[in-house]
Coordinates of C-alpha atoms in Angstrom, one line a residue:
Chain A
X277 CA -130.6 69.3 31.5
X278 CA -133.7 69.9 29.4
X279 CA -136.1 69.7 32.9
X280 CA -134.0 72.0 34.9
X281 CA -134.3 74.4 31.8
X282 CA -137.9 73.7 31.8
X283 CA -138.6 74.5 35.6
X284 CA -135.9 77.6 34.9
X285 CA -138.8 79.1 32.6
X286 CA -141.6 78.3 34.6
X287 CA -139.9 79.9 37.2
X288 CA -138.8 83.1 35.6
X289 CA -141.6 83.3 33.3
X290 CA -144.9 85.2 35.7
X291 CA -147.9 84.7 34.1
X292 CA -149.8 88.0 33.4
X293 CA -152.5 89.3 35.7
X294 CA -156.0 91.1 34.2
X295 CA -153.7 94.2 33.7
X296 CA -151.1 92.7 31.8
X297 CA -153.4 90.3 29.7
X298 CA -155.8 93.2 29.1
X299 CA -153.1 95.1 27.8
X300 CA -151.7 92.3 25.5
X301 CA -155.0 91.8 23.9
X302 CA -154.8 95.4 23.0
X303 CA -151.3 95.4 21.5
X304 CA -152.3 92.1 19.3
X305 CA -155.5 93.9 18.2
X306 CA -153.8 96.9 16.9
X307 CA -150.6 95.4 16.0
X308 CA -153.8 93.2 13.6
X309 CA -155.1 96.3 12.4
X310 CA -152.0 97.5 11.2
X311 CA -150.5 94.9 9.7
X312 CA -154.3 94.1 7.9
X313 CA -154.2 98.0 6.9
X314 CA -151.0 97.7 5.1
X315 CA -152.2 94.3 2.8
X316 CA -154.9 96.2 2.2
X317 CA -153.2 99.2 1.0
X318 CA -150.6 96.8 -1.3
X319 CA -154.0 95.1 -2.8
X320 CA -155.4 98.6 -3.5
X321 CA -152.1 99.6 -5.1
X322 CA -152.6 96.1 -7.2
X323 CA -156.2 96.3 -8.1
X324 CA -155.1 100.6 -9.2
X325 CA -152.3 98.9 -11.8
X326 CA -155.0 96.0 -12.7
X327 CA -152.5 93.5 -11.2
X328 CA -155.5 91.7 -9.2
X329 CA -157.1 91.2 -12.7
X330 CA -158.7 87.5 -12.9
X331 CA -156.6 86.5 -15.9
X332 CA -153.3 87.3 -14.8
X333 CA -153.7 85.1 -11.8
X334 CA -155.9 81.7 -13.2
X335 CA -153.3 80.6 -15.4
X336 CA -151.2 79.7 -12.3
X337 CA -153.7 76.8 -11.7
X338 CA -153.4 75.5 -15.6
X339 CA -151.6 72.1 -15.9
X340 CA -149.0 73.4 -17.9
X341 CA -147.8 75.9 -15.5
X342 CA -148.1 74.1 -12.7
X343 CA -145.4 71.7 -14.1
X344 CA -143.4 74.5 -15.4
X345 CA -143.2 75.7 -11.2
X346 CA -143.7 71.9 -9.9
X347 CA -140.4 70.9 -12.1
X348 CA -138.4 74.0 -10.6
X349 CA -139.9 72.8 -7.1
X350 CA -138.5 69.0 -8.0
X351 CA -135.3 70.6 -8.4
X352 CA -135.2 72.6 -5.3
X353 CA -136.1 69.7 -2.8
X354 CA -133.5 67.7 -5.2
X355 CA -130.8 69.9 -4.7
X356 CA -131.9 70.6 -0.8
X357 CA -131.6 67.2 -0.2
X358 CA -128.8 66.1 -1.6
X359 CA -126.7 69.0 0.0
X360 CA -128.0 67.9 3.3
X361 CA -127.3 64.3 2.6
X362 CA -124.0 65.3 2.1
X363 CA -123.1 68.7 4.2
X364 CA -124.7 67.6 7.4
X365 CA -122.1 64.5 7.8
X366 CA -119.2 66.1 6.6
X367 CA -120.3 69.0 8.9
X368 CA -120.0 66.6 11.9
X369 CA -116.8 65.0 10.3
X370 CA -115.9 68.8 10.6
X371 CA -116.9 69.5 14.2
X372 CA -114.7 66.7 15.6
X373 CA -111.6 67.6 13.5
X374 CA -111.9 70.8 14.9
X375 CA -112.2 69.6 18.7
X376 CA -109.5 67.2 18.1
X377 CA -106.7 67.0 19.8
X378 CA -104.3 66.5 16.7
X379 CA -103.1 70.1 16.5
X380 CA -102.8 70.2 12.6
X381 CA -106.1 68.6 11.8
X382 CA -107.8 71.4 14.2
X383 CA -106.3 74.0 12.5
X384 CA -107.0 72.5 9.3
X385 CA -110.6 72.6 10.3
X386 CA -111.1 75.5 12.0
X387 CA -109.6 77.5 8.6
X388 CA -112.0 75.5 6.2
X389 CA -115.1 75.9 8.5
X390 CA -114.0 79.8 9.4
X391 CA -113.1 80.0 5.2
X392 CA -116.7 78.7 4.3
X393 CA -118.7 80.8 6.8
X394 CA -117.5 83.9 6.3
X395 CA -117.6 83.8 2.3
X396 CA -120.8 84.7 0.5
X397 CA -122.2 81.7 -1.6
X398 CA -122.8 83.5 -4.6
X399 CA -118.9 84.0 -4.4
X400 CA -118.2 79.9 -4.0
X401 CA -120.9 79.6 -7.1
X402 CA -119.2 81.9 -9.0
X403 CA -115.9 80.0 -8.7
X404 CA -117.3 76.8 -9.5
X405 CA -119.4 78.7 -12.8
X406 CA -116.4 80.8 -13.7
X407 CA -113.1 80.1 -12.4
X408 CA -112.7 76.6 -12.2
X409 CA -113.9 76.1 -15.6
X410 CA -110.8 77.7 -16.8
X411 CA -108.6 75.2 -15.3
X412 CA -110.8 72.4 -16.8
X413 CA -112.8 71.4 -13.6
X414 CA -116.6 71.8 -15.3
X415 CA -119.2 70.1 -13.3
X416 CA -122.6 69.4 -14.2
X417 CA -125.0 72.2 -13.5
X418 CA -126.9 70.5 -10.6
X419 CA -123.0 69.9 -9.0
X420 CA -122.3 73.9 -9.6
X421 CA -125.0 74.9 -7.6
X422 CA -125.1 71.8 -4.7
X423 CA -121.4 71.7 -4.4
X424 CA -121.0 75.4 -2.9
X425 CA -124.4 74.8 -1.0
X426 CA -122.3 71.6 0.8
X427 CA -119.0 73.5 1.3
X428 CA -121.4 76.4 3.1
X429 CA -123.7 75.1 5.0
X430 CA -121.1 71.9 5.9
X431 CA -119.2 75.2 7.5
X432 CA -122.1 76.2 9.7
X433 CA -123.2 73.1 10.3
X434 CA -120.0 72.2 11.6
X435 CA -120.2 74.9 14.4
X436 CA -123.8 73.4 15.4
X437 CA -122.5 70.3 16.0
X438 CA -119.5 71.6 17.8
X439 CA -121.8 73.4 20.1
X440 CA -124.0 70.6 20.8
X441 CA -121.1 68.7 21.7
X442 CA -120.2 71.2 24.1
X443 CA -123.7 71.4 25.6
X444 CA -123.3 68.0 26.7
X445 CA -122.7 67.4 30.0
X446 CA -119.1 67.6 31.0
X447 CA -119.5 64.7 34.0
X448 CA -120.5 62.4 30.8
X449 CA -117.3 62.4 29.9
X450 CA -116.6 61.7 33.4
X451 CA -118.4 58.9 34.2
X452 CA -117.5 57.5 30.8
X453 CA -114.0 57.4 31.2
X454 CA -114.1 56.1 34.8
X455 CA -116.2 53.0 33.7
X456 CA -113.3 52.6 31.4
X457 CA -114.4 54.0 27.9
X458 CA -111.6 55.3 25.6
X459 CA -112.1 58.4 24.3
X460 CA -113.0 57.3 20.9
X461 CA -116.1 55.3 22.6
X462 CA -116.9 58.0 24.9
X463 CA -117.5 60.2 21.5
X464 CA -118.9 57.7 19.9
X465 CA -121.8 55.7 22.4
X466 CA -122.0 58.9 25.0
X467 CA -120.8 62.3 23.8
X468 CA -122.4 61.9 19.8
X469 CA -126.1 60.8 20.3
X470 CA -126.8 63.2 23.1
X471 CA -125.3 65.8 21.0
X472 CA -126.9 65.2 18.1
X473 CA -130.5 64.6 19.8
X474 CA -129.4 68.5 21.1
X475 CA -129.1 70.0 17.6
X476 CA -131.6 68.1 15.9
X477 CA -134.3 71.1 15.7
X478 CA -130.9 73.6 14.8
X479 CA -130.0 71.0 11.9
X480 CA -133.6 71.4 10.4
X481 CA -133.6 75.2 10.8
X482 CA -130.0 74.5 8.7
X483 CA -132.2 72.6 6.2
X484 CA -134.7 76.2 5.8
X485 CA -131.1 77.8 4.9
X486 CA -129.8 75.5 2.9
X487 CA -133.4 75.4 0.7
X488 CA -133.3 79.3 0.6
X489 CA -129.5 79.1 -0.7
X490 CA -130.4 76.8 -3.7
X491 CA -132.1 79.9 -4.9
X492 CA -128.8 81.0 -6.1
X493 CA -129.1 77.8 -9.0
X494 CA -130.3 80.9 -11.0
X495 CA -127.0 81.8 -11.2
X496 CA -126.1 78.4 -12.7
X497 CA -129.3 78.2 -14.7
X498 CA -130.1 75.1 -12.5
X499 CA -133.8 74.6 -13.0
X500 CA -134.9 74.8 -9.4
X501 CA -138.3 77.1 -8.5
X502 CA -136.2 80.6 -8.8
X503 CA -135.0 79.8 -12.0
X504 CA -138.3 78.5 -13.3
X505 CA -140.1 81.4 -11.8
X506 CA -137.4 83.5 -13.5
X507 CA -137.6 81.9 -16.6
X508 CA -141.6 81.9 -16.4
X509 CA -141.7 85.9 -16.1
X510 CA -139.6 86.6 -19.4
X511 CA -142.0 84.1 -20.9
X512 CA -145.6 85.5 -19.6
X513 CA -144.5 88.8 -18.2
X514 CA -146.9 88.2 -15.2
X515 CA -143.8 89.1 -13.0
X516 CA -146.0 90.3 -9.8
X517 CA -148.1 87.2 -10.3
X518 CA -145.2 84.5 -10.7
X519 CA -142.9 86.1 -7.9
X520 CA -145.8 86.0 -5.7
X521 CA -147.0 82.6 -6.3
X522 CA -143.3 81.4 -6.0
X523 CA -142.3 83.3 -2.9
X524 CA -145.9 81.3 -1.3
X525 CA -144.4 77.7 -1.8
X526 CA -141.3 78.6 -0.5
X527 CA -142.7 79.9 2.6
X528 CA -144.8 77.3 2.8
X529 CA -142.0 74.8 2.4
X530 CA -140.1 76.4 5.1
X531 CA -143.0 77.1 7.6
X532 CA -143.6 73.4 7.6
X533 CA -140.0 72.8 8.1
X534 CA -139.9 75.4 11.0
X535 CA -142.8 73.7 12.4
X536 CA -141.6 70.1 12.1
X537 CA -138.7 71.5 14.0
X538 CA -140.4 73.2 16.7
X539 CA -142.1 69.9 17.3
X540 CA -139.2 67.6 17.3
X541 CA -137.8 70.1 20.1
X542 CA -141.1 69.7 22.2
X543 CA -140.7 66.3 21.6
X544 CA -137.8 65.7 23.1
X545 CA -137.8 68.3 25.9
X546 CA -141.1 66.7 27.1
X547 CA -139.0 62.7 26.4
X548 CA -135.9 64.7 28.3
X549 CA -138.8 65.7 31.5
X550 CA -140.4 62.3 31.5
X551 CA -137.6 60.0 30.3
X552 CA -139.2 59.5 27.3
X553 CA -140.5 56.3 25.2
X554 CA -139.5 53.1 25.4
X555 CA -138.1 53.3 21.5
X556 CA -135.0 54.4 20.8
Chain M
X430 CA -104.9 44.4 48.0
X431 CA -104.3 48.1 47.2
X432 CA -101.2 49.9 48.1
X433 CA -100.2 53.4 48.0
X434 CA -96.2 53.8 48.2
X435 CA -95.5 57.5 48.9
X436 CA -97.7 59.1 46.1
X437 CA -97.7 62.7 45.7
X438 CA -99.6 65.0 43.5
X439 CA -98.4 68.4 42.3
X440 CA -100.5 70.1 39.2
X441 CA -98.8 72.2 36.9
X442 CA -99.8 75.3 38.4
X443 CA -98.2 74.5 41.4
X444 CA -100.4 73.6 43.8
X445 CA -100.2 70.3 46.1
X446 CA -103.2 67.9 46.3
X447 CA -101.3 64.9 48.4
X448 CA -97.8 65.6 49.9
X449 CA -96.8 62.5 50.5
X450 CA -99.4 59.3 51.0
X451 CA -98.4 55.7 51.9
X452 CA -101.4 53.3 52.8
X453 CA -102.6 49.3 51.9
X454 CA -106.1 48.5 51.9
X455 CA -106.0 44.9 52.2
X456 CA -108.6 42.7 49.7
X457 CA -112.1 42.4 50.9
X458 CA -111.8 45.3 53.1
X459 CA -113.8 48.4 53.3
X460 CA -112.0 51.7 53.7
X461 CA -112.8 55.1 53.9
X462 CA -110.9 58.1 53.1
X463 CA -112.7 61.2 55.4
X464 CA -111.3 64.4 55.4
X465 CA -112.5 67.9 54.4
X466 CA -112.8 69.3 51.0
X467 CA -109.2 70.0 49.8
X468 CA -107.7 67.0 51.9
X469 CA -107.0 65.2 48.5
X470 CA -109.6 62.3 49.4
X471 CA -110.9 62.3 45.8
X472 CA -107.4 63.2 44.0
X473 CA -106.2 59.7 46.0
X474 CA -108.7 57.4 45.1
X475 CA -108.5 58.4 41.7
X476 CA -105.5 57.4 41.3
X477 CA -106.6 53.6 41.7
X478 CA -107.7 53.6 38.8
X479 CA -105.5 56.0 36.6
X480 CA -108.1 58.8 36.5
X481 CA -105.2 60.8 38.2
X482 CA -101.9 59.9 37.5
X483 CA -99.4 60.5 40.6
X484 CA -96.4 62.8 40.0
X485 CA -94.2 60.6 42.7
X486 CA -94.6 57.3 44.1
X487 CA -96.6 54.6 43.1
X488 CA -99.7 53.0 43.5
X489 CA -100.1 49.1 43.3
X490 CA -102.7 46.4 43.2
X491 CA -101.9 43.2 43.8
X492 CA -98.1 44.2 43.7
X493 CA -98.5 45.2 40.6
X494 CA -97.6 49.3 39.4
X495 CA -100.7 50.8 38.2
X496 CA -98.8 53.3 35.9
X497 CA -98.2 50.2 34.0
X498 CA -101.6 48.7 33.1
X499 CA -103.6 50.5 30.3
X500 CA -106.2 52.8 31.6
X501 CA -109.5 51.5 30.1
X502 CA -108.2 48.1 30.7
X503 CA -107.8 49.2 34.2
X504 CA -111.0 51.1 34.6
X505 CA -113.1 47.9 33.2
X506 CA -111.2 45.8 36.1
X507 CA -112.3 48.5 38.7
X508 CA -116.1 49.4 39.7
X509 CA -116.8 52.9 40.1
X510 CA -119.7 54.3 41.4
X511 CA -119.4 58.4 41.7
X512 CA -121.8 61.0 43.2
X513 CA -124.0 62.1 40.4
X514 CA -124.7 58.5 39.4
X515 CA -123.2 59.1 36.1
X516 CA -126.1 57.8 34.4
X517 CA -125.9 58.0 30.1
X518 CA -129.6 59.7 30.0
X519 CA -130.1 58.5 26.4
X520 CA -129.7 54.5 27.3
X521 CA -132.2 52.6 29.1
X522 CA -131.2 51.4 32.6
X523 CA -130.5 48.2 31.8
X524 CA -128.3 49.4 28.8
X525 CA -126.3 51.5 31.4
X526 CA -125.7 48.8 33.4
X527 CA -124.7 46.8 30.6
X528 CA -122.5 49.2 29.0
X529 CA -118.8 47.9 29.8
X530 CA -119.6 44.1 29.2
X531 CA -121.3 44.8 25.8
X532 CA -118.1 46.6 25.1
X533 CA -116.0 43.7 26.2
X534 CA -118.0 41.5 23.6
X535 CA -120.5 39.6 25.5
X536 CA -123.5 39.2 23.9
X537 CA -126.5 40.9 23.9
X538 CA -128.6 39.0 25.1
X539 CA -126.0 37.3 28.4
X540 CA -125.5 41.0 29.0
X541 CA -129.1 42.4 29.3
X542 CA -130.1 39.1 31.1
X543 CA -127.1 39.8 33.8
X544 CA -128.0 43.1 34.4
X545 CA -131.2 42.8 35.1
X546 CA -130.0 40.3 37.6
X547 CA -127.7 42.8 39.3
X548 CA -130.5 45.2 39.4
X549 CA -132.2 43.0 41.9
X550 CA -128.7 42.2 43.9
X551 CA -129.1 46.1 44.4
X552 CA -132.6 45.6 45.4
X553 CA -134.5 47.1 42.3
X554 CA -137.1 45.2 40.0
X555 CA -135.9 44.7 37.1
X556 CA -138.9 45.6 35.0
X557 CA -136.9 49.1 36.0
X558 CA -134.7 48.0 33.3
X559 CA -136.7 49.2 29.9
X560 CA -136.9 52.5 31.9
X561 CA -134.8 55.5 31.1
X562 CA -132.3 57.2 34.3
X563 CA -134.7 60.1 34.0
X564 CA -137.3 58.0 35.0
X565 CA -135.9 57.1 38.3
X566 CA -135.7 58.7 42.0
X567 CA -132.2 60.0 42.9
X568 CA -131.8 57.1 45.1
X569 CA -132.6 54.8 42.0
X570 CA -130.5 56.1 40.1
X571 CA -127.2 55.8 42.3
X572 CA -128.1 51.7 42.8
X573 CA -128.3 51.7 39.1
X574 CA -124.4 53.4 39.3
X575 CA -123.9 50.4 42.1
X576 CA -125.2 47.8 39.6
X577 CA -123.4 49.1 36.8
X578 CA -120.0 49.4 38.7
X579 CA -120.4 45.6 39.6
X580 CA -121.4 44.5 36.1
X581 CA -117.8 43.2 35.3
X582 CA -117.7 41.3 38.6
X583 CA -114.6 43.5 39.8
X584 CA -112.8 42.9 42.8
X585 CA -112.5 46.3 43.4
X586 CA -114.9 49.1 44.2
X587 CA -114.5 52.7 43.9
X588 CA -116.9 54.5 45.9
X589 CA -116.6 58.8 45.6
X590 CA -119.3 60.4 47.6
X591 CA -121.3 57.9 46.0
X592 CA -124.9 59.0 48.4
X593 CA -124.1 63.0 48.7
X594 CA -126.8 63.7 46.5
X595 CA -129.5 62.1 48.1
X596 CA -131.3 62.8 50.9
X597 CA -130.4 61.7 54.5
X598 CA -133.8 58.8 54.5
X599 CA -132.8 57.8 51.0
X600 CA -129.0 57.8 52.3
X601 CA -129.7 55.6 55.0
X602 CA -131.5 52.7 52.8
X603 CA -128.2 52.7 50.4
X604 CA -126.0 52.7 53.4
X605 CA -127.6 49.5 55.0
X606 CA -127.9 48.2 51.4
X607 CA -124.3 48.6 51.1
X608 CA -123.4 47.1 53.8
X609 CA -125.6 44.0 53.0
X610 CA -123.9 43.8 49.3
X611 CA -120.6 43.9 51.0
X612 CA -121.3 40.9 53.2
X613 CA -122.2 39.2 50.0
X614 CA -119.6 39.8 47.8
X615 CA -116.7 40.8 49.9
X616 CA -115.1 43.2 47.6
X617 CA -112.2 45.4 48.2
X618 CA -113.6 48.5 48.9
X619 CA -112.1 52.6 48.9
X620 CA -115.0 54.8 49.6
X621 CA -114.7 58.4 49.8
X622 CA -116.7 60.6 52.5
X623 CA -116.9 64.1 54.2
X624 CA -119.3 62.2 56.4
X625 CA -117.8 60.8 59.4
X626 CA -120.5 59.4 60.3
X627 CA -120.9 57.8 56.9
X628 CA -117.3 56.7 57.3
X629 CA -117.9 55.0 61.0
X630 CA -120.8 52.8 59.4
X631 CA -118.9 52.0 56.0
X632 CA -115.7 51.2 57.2
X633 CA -113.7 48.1 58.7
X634 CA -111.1 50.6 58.6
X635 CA -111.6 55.0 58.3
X636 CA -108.5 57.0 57.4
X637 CA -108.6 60.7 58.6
X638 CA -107.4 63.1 56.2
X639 CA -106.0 66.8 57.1
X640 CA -105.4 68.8 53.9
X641 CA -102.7 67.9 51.5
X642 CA -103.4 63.8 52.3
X643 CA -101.4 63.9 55.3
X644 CA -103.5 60.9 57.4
X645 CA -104.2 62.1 60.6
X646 CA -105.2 58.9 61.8
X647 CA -106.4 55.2 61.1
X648 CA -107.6 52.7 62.8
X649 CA -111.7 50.7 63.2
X650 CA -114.0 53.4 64.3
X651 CA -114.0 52.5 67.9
X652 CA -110.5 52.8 68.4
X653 CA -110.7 56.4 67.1
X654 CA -114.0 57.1 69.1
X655 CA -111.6 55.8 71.7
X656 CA -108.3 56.9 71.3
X657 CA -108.6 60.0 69.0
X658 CA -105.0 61.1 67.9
X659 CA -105.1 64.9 68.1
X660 CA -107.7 67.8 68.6
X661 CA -107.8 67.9 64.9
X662 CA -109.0 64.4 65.0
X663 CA -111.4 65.1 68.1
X664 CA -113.0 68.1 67.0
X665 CA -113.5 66.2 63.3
X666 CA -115.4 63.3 64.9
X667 CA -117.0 65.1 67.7
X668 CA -115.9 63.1 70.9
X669 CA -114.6 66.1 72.8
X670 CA -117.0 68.0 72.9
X671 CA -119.7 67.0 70.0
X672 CA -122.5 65.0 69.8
X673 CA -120.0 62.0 70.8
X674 CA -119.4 63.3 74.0
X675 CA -121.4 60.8 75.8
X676 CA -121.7 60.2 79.4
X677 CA -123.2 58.2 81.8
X678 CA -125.8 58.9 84.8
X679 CA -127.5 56.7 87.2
X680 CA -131.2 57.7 87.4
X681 CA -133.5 55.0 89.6
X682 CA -131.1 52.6 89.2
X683 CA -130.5 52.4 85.6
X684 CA -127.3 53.4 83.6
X685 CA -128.6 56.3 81.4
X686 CA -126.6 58.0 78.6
X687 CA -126.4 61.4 77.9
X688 CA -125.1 63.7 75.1
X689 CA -123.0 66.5 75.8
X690 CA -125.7 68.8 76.1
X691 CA -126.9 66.5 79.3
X692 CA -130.0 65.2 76.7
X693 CA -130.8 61.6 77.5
X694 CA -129.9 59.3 74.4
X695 CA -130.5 55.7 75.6
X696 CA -129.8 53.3 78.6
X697 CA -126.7 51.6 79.2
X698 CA -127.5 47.2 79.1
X699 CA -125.1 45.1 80.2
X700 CA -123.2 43.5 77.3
X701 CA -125.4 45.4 75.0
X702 CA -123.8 43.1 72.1
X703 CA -127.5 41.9 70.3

């Protein structure tokens, strides 16, 4: 599937002639100039209000602040893991109650998953901060803000793995069930690892979601990296500084993840052309 | 032995794939079911094996009603090799081929070793076997769907248009290959074609199909070169006026033979048996 998609590209795609690259270089230098202009303009704006000033930036690489920020980035990757340790199963558990055949368990399903991805998560957090407290449910703070983050993302990851499960070949089923595979074993030894291989780069692309959501433990004064930036800013009042420094690890954490994902997908679109390794 | 007692198949929407079908396919035969696209070929030979379930009639193996046996029970009993090999792309070949028996509980290590031994019944090398279906040519690929239909030693063999997809050299190979295997292992065999000449070289026996199943004619190949029922049946396999429309003419001599089209295709030998 992967190769036809491959040669599809390489079809469709014509490489540029002199014109045509001439004319993107252009575009990339100005496009450069512009986007360099406006940093420059923001670090003028800075340096005017004395925000570039040497002591309102060294502290950042003191030992005490770095553990202040490195505790608040424990508890992120803490809580990002754990929700995707939990959400991306249940997600899957999700997608095939919602392609099953059972009637009430796909309806079941499909009102959860729908419930969970059209609701903001500040609103699940808030129920799990305010409301269900009242009725006696009080969880641990970690739990307030990872529970909603499972319920969410276990609703969108759901629909990933319901599309991948789609993507699959339809003569797999085919050629499972004539060589005499249930339909349980046709899920589980043909239809599941394909799909799963499919949404692989999607489910990390879930995880650079799922990272940005457990921004919300402010809400929950869970002491993940937005909470300890927050926190950090009432305490030094370098609020430019902080945000800054803080808003740099996180996209640093999620260009890596973005990146690990792209090259899982080369990965296996070049194992999909060739047939891939001899591992498996 | 496979026997089809008056099996019909109507879908819900109302349209007829077989009318009414009655045929037996005695054991360690090979048949072929040639028709047209929409002659219910496919829809009948699917029913061997439960993949389509008649709406009348019966079909029985061994005297035995189909509709009876459970399906994946049924389906491990049965080979079936189908057009697109079928291959699971994320297993390695021999793991395809292995597939069923591994599910039936023989061991890992009995299972791997017999598949690698069908893969060279089916004339691969079974270093092939580490490899993944991606890795192999089209014509590869569709022994591998041969080997893996035979890997629970059935006694049947379901063949659906199993060398469509590969070109006509390629097709050739598998064909003679075919007929090697079956001279080996004398299976029962159903094999579905649009191919009539396919069908001649396959089968001991070729049923023509017109559409709705209705058999226009069975009988060995030569009898229906010889005797073709109707014009249906003539125009299909090209003796009235086709490339079968062969004739004779004496030239210094000899007993030449020429198409229809007066082209010279060979000499005539006496008792041209060897």
């Amino acid at each position: 599937m992967s190769t036809t998609s491959t040669s599809a590209t390489q079809v469709l795609f014509d490489a540029p002639g002199p014109r045509g690259r001439r004319r993107i270089l252009l575009i990339s230098i100005v496009s450069s100039l512009a986007i360099l202009a406006l940093i420059a303009l923001g670090l003028w704006q800075f340096q005017r209000n004395g925000q570039l000033a040497a002591d309102k930036w060294l502290p950042y690489l003191r030992r005490d602040y770095i553990a202040f920020l490195g505790k608040g980035l424990m508890g992120t990757l803490e809580a990002t893991a754990v929700a995707a340790v939990i959400a991306f199963p249940f997600g899957l558990v999700l997608a095939l109650g919602r392609i099953s055949r059972a009637r009430a368990l796909s309806a079941i399903s499909a009102v959860w998953i729908e419930f969970f991805r059209g609701i903001p998560m500040l609103l699940v957090v808030y129920a799990f901060l305010l409301a269900l407290p009242a009725y006696g449910v009080n969880l641990p703070r970690f739990w307030m803000l990872v529970v909603p983050m499972i319920l969410v993302s276990s609703a969108s990851t759901a629909e990933v793995f319901r599309a991948g499960i789609g993507a699959v070949d339809r003569g797999q089923d085919e050629a499972s069930a004539a060589i005499g595979l249930s339909r349980g074993q046709t899920m589980r030894y043909v239809i599941l690892p394909q799909a799963v291989r499919l949404v692989l780069p999607s489910l990390i692309l879930a995880l650079v979601s799922l990272l940005k959501d457990s921004t919300l433990g402010f809400v929950v004064s869970f002491n993940e990296l937005q909470f300890q930036g927050k926190t950090m800013v009432s305490i030094t009042r370098f609020l430019v500084q902080t945000y800054v420094v803080v808003s740099v690890i996180y996209i640093v954490l999620n260009f890596l993840l973005t990146k690990a994902a792209g090259l899982l997908e080369r990965r296996m679109r070049r194992r999909a052309a060739e047939g891939g390794g001899r591992s498996r | 032995m496979i026997r089809f007692d008056h099996v019909g198949k109507t879908y819900p929407g109302g349209t007829t794939a077989v009318e009414d079908f009655s045929l037996t396919i005695d054991s360690h035969a090979s048949v072929v079911l040639v028709g047209t696209s929409g002659s219910g070929k496919t829809t009948l030979m699917r029913m061997v094996n439960r993949m389509v379930d008649p709406t009348s009639g019966r079909v029985l193996i061994d005297d035995e009603d189909v509709a009876g046996v459970d399906p994946v029970k049924l389906r491990r009993s049965i080979g079936y090799v189908m057009q697109a090999s079928g291959l699971l792309p994320h297993r390695t070949v021999a793991e395809n081929v292995a597939t069923v028996p591994l599910l039936e509980g023989v061991s890992r290590r009995r299972s791997r070793s017999r598949a690698l031994a069908l893969l060279e019944m089916v004339g691969l090398d079974h270093r092939l076997g580490d490899r993944y279906p991606s890795q192999l040519s089209g014509g590869q690929q569709q022994r591998v769907g041969v080997a893996r239909a035979l890997a629970s030693d059935p006694n049947i063999l379901l063949m659906d248009e199993p060398f469509g997809a590969v070109d006509p050299i390629v097709r050739a190979e598998l064909q003679k290959e075919l007929l090697r295997l079956q001279s080996e292992l004398g299976k029962t065999i159903l094999f579905v074609t649009h191919d009539i000449d396919e069908a001649f070289l396959i089968g001991e026996q070729v049923v023509i199909l017109r559409p709705g199943g209705e058999i226009a004619q069975q009988g060995t190949p030569a009898e229906i070169l010889a005797d073709p029922a109707d014009d249906f049946v003539e125009s299909f396999v090209g003796s009235g006026v086709g490339k079968r429309a062969l004739h004779v003419d004496e030239v210094s001599g000899q007993q030449v033979v020429l198409d229809a089209g007066d082209r010279p295709v060979g000499v005539l030998r006496e008792g041209s048996r060897s």
